[in-house]
XYZ file of C-alpha atoms in Angstrom:
438
model
C 4.743 21.619 8.306
C 3.962 25.253 7.535
C 7.106 27.206 9.328
C 10.704 26.560 10.079
C 13.145 23.793 8.580
C 11.626 20.890 6.523
C 14.185 17.881 6.359
C 14.009 17.151 9.776
C 10.207 17.265 9.911
C 9.794 15.218 6.741
C 12.220 12.675 8.514
C 10.269 12.586 11.581
C 7.111 12.100 9.907
C 8.111 9.646 7.157
C 10.386 7.266 8.985
C 7.985 6.247 11.604
C 5.326 5.836 8.776
C 7.765 3.693 6.804
C 8.416 1.566 10.103
C 4.869 1.522 10.486
C 3.918 0.123 7.140
C 7.100 -2.466 7.013
C 5.827 -3.265 10.486
C 2.313 -4.130 8.982
C 3.965 -5.904 6.097
C 6.438 -7.909 8.641
C 3.284 -8.941 10.214
C 1.618 -9.990 7.088
C 4.460 -11.803 6.196
C 4.246 -13.959 9.047
C 1.219 -15.536 7.259
C 3.428 -16.754 4.543
C 6.286 -17.740 6.760
C 4.367 -19.600 9.356
C 2.354 -21.578 6.710
C 6.039 -21.958 4.701
C 7.887 -23.239 7.626
C 5.117 -25.235 9.450
C 2.801 -26.474 6.735
C 3.660 -26.682 2.974
C 4.530 -25.159 -0.145
C 0.935 -25.435 -1.429
C -0.365 -23.510 1.874
C 2.088 -21.002 1.400
C 1.384 -20.416 -2.372
C -2.215 -20.271 -1.477
C -1.744 -17.460 1.121
C 0.882 -15.799 -0.997
C -0.948 -15.962 -4.302
C -3.975 -14.006 -2.903
C -2.173 -10.651 -2.507
C -2.700 -9.362 -6.023
C -6.459 -10.590 -5.968
C -6.908 -8.919 -2.367
C -5.343 -5.576 -3.330
C -7.486 -5.565 -6.767
C -10.349 -4.039 -4.412
C -8.993 -2.769 -1.217
C -6.446 -0.483 -3.014
C -9.454 1.270 -4.529
C -10.638 2.347 -1.130
C -7.089 2.791 0.367
C -6.602 5.092 -2.444
C -9.685 7.150 -1.044
C -8.114 7.583 2.120
C -5.548 9.693 0.364
C -8.049 11.945 -0.873
C -9.244 12.435 2.939
C -5.731 12.925 4.133
C -5.295 15.965 1.742
C -8.717 17.230 2.399
C -8.289 17.392 6.090
C -4.683 18.762 5.614
C -5.828 21.578 3.518
C -8.533 22.241 6.089
C -5.723 22.457 8.871
C -3.524 24.840 6.409
C -6.500 27.167 6.346
C -6.859 26.861 9.988
C -10.813 26.294 9.215
C -12.156 24.233 12.574
C -15.648 23.707 11.424
C -14.440 22.078 7.914
C -11.982 19.901 9.822
C -14.622 18.545 11.831
C -16.842 17.723 9.037
C -14.368 16.451 6.705
C -13.236 13.836 9.596
C -16.902 12.697 10.138
C -17.496 12.404 6.263
C -14.134 10.378 6.133
C -15.024 7.761 8.716
C -18.667 7.441 7.068
C -17.027 6.594 3.738
C -14.530 4.023 5.315
C -17.343 2.324 6.607
C -19.288 2.231 3.351
C -16.179 1.101 1.477
C -15.531 -1.842 4.176
C -19.074 -3.010 3.670
C -18.607 -3.075 0.101
C -15.382 -4.929 0.128
C -16.858 -7.467 2.522
C -19.689 -8.537 0.181
C -17.398 -8.389 -2.730
C -14.777 -10.724 -1.230
C -17.335 -13.328 -0.021
C -19.160 -13.333 -3.168
C -16.372 -13.266 -5.935
C -13.327 -15.088 -4.204
C -13.854 -18.343 -6.322
C -14.432 -16.490 -9.490
C -11.539 -14.156 -9.188
C -8.780 -16.987 -8.316
C -10.211 -19.214 -10.958
C -9.786 -16.494 -13.634
C -6.284 -16.052 -12.036
C -5.342 -19.761 -13.234
C -4.717 -20.723 -9.580
C -3.106 -23.987 -9.613
C -5.548 -26.893 -8.760
C -3.778 -28.135 -5.964
C -4.077 -24.925 -3.865
C -7.292 -23.328 -5.137
C -9.271 -24.769 -2.439
C -7.162 -23.264 0.484
C -6.527 -20.114 -1.560
C -10.733 -19.517 -2.019
C -10.671 -19.948 2.162
C -7.915 -17.460 2.994
C -9.782 -15.255 0.609
C -13.162 -15.470 2.043
C -11.945 -14.851 5.858
C -9.627 -12.124 5.147
C -12.440 -10.211 3.598
C -14.262 -10.533 7.106
C -11.966 -8.352 8.550
C -12.003 -5.398 5.612
C -14.304 -2.948 7.413
C -11.866 -2.756 9.806
C -8.955 -2.171 7.412
C -10.830 0.627 6.015
C -11.290 2.228 9.680
C -7.732 1.790 10.141
C -6.339 3.256 6.860
C -9.273 6.479 7.175
C -8.573 6.993 10.630
C -4.359 6.708 10.264
C -4.792 9.161 7.266
C -6.792 11.791 9.365
C -3.994 11.439 12.406
C -1.053 12.095 9.459
C -2.848 14.634 8.044
C -2.152 16.569 11.452
C 1.608 15.120 11.474
C 0.786 12.213 13.740
C 2.489 9.214 12.546
C 3.356 7.611 15.783
C 0.036 6.444 17.020
C -0.648 4.858 13.720
C 2.644 2.992 14.184
C 1.739 2.005 17.823
C -1.959 0.397 16.862
C -0.089 -1.380 13.875
C 2.671 -2.573 16.245
C 0.124 -4.083 18.720
C -2.224 -5.555 16.129
C 0.773 -7.031 14.359
C 2.342 -8.871 17.583
C -1.145 -10.345 18.461
C -1.010 -11.683 14.543
C 2.052 -13.311 14.902
C 1.468 -14.839 18.200
C -2.317 -16.273 16.895
C -0.258 -17.577 13.675
C 1.838 -19.622 15.889
C -0.924 -20.671 18.163
C -3.362 -21.542 15.310
C -1.344 -23.079 12.790
C 1.551 -24.815 15.018
C -0.807 -25.419 17.880
C -4.301 -26.237 16.309
C -3.059 -27.212 12.871
C -5.446 -24.761 11.255
C -3.343 -24.254 8.149
C -4.406 -21.256 5.872
C -7.691 -20.835 8.254
C -5.572 -20.162 11.099
C -3.165 -17.492 9.382
C -6.494 -15.778 7.982
C -8.352 -15.731 11.355
C -5.262 -14.300 13.055
C -5.068 -11.609 10.419
C -8.635 -10.588 10.801
C -8.543 -10.426 14.564
C -5.429 -8.167 14.148
C -6.941 -5.758 12.067
C -9.713 -5.322 14.285
C -7.464 -4.314 17.048
C -5.583 -1.925 15.156
C -8.548 -0.372 13.686
C -10.037 0.082 17.315
C -7.162 1.499 18.700
C -7.189 4.123 15.971
C -10.826 4.823 16.443
C -10.158 5.283 20.275
C -7.352 7.920 19.652
C -9.748 9.951 17.255
C -12.597 9.599 20.148
C -10.064 11.171 22.526
C -8.571 14.087 20.413
C -9.187 17.453 21.230
C -11.765 19.450 19.142
C -11.785 19.947 16.069
C -10.315 16.334 15.619
C -12.500 14.551 18.077
C -14.548 12.179 16.379
C -18.125 11.176 17.657
C -20.395 8.258 16.290
C -23.601 10.434 16.595
C -21.948 12.879 14.196
C -21.242 10.590 11.377
C -22.025 12.527 8.016
C -21.786 12.487 4.351
C -21.253 16.430 3.856
C -21.475 17.080 0.117
C -18.612 19.357 -0.332
C -16.028 16.971 1.472
C -17.223 13.985 -0.360
C -16.800 15.354 -3.555
C -13.301 16.930 -2.794
C -12.374 13.337 -1.238
C -13.565 11.465 -4.302
C -12.099 14.090 -6.715
C -8.605 13.671 -5.327
C -8.737 10.124 -3.870
C -10.602 8.413 -6.779
C -7.937 8.713 -9.238
C -5.526 7.450 -6.741
C -7.759 4.610 -5.857
C -8.297 3.890 -9.553
C -4.799 4.001 -9.953
C -4.246 1.183 -7.179
C -6.857 -0.781 -8.406
C -5.798 -1.053 -11.947
C -2.152 -1.536 -10.650
C -3.559 -4.282 -9.122
C -5.250 -5.673 -12.263
C -1.681 -5.574 -13.942
C -0.409 -7.470 -10.851
C -3.076 -10.111 -11.455
C -2.333 -10.626 -14.800
C 1.439 -11.109 -13.654
C 0.149 -13.474 -11.048
C -1.780 -15.457 -13.567
C 1.538 -15.856 -15.606
C 3.401 -16.974 -12.577
C 0.529 -19.571 -11.598
C 0.896 -20.949 -14.824
C 4.289 -21.948 -14.153
C 3.138 -24.016 -11.071
C 2.909 -23.721 -7.425
C 6.526 -23.551 -6.724
C 6.853 -20.438 -8.797
C 3.863 -18.848 -7.012
C 5.433 -20.013 -3.784
C 9.000 -18.247 -4.519
C 7.329 -15.385 -5.886
C 5.129 -14.980 -2.689
C 8.356 -15.443 -0.603
C 10.256 -12.577 -2.345
C 7.251 -10.308 -2.817
C 7.002 -9.818 1.046
C 10.606 -7.817 0.803
C 9.034 -5.844 -2.571
C 6.559 -4.769 -0.136
C 8.895 -3.981 2.526
C 11.141 -1.864 0.148
C 8.303 -0.198 -1.341
C 6.866 1.038 1.669
C 9.832 3.335 2.306
C 8.984 4.749 -0.838
C 5.284 5.147 0.181
C 6.196 6.851 3.286
C 8.033 9.659 1.790
C 5.158 9.801 -0.830
C 2.864 10.292 2.161
C 5.157 12.958 3.575
C 5.150 14.455 -0.064
C 1.379 14.396 -0.125
C 0.918 16.012 3.427
C 3.336 18.524 3.486
C 2.519 19.749 0.018
C -1.298 19.839 0.828
C -0.599 22.011 3.916
C 1.842 24.421 2.410
C -0.177 24.393 -1.044
C -3.370 25.376 1.058
C -1.303 28.273 3.054
C 0.078 29.537 -0.294
C 3.663 28.360 0.443
C 4.602 27.825 -3.120
C 8.589 28.100 -2.565
C 8.026 25.415 0.512
C 6.103 23.112 -1.536
C 9.115 23.039 -4.025
C 11.403 22.206 -1.014
C 9.042 19.484 0.008
C 9.456 17.999 -3.312
C 13.261 18.151 -3.559
C 13.525 16.996 0.345
C 11.413 14.054 -0.065
C 12.844 12.540 -3.193
C 16.263 12.503 -2.173
C 15.449 11.229 1.204
C 13.155 8.589 -0.346
C 15.687 7.439 -2.965
C 18.584 7.273 -0.476
C 16.639 5.089 2.216
C 14.868 3.162 -0.564
C 18.320 2.438 -2.223
C 20.205 1.153 0.936
C 17.155 -1.494 1.525
C 17.391 -2.598 -2.303
C 21.085 -3.556 -1.690
C 20.375 -5.241 1.439
C 17.802 -7.588 -0.281
C 20.032 -8.076 -3.355
C 23.336 -8.946 -1.286
C 21.813 -10.959 1.108
C 18.820 -12.642 -0.752
C 19.121 -16.292 0.073
C 19.294 -15.584 3.820
C 16.544 -13.344 3.611
C 14.091 -15.579 1.763
C 15.085 -19.045 3.992
C 12.946 -17.409 6.634
C 10.041 -18.447 4.458
C 11.409 -21.580 3.200
C 13.953 -24.240 2.794
C 12.667 -25.759 -0.263
C 15.616 -25.203 -3.077
C 12.972 -24.921 -5.873
C 10.934 -22.275 -4.217
C 14.170 -20.670 -3.376
C 15.180 -20.467 -6.810
C 12.235 -18.699 -7.999
C 12.374 -16.155 -5.105
C 15.874 -14.980 -5.723
C 15.168 -14.516 -9.320
C 12.452 -11.827 -8.070
C 14.819 -10.419 -5.756
C 17.717 -9.543 -8.684
C 15.545 -8.565 -11.325
C 12.684 -6.555 -9.475
C 13.269 -5.677 -5.721
C 16.739 -4.557 -6.393
C 15.284 -1.830 -8.458
C 12.563 -0.503 -6.241
C 14.521 2.674 -5.412
C 13.179 3.605 -8.579
C 9.607 3.957 -7.504
C 10.258 7.049 -5.453
C 10.613 9.003 -8.710
C 7.005 8.616 -9.951
C 5.306 7.788 -6.413
C 6.645 10.934 -4.923
C 6.124 13.104 -7.733
C 2.564 12.116 -8.116
C 2.115 12.494 -4.547
C 3.349 16.207 -4.768
C 0.811 16.825 -7.696
C -1.791 15.451 -5.596
C -1.108 17.527 -2.862
C -1.433 20.562 -5.141
C -4.986 19.211 -6.071
C -3.881 17.480 -9.325
C -4.930 13.880 -9.079
C -5.902 12.586 -12.237
C -2.876 13.167 -14.339
C -0.316 11.176 -12.512
C -2.908 8.434 -12.048
C -3.282 8.128 -15.749
C 0.341 8.375 -16.338
C 1.040 5.660 -14.013
C -1.859 3.689 -15.479
C -0.331 3.594 -18.764
C 3.223 3.136 -17.567
C 3.056 0.483 -14.922
C -0.394 -1.235 -15.821
C -1.043 -0.976 -19.549
C 2.665 -1.575 -20.431
C 2.642 -4.652 -17.856
C -0.342 -6.533 -19.640
C 1.412 -5.769 -22.935
C 4.511 -7.518 -21.997
C 2.754 -10.549 -20.400
C 1.143 -11.092 -23.593
C 3.759 -10.341 -25.687
C 7.567 -10.559 -24.344
C 6.721 -13.312 -21.737
C 4.665 -15.220 -24.316
C 7.385 -15.219 -26.592
C 10.019 -16.719 -23.748
C 7.844 -18.039 -20.907
C 10.548 -17.438 -18.537
C 10.186 -16.226 -15.024
C 13.223 -13.813 -15.284
C 11.809 -12.303 -18.450
C 8.406 -11.740 -16.718
C 10.238 -10.045 -13.855
C 12.036 -7.524 -15.963
C 8.792 -5.881 -16.654
C 8.857 -4.192 -13.495
C 12.191 -2.059 -13.932
C 11.260 -1.150 -17.483
C 7.957 0.039 -16.310
C 9.291 2.156 -13.360
C 12.115 3.769 -15.808
C 9.235 4.762 -18.473
C 6.819 5.865 -15.759
C 9.221 8.018 -13.876
C 10.347 9.977 -17.032
C 6.650 10.742 -17.875
C 5.436 11.629 -14.376
C 8.797 14.184 -13.805
C 7.898 15.883 -17.136
C 4.073 16.243 -16.080
C 5.126 17.643 -12.671
C 7.679 20.433 -13.774
C 4.778 21.720 -16.357
C 2.190 21.849 -13.703
C 4.757 23.397 -11.264
C 5.629 26.093 -13.629
C 1.980 26.853 -14.511
C 0.794 26.657 -10.971
C 3.506 28.434 -8.851
C 3.889 31.484 -11.552
């Protein structure tokens, strides 16, 4: 990451990572697809409408894993073996603590959260069951995310992909066995998700335990080093809070969708799978921007940091744009994997055209914010994205949507918020870059 050509290394890092996250989403989408095809629109809505509520807390700790990635990567850039070891063991300790907090929160707050989200009466019982079972696996979700962040900090995005692939295949197989074979409906897909997360986490931890020093993980050496904890929190907490607040705005949007009935919830849930698939391409290049910038910034290679920004931005917009075109053109066929109900399909197509088709815009603010985090500036992009993509969306729900009460109008909030946030984030980045690289 510190020497030689950049574009090929960025692509070799980002594309497997994009495949990894997209694969994860495809396997998670199997939950929605299986219940949508083999159960009922209500079961499909119950599973799909949980996403915003689940991400509300999970994103906070996944954001902290970004801090772990940056801290370990900067230690690698400085070639400090002792600090690499301590940063890794502090990161895994934080993952275990975060997973425990999420487990308790999910079990105790499920019904309260889903009731506040105006979940339709015909799906709320199923939604509560899925929510609680899903959170049984959150300690393993955290272990996977922090462990994968550590591997990616040294340029390894291949083994996290393999771990996800294995867990995902098992998830699909168990979905079919539990739902089609044993008729377990929502319970079946939730259990399949938990088991797959356990397997992926165990594979990642085995990878870390067999790494060469100083990357070797040992359970008996778990620690909470104050220096590393503070740095991880300083960089990762703003990103985590950004993700959490992002989810709050999505909870508000999901609440508005729920108010339109279970068919709207089911259609939105189907299209949301493609929303995630496209977004994860941008997220992969954002992670590349964070990692490459962190190592080069730690080594004082400021000109190389500028090239990282340019290459990740161009590649991210290009690959995401292609995916957006595919989703817009073949929207009906893609959505039919999840449902054949015409009313559900009509809602899904609206989301594909008004939101998913414009997702290439997320590269602009995500990659820009990632470069700033790699330079150690994490709070500013979090605040900008909070205002542009969270506050604005909440205002839109309670003003524009409230006035028209139309699903398409609600979906228009996405491209509007992406445009405004992108302009603000780019402006902040160039100001910081001029000041830092002078």
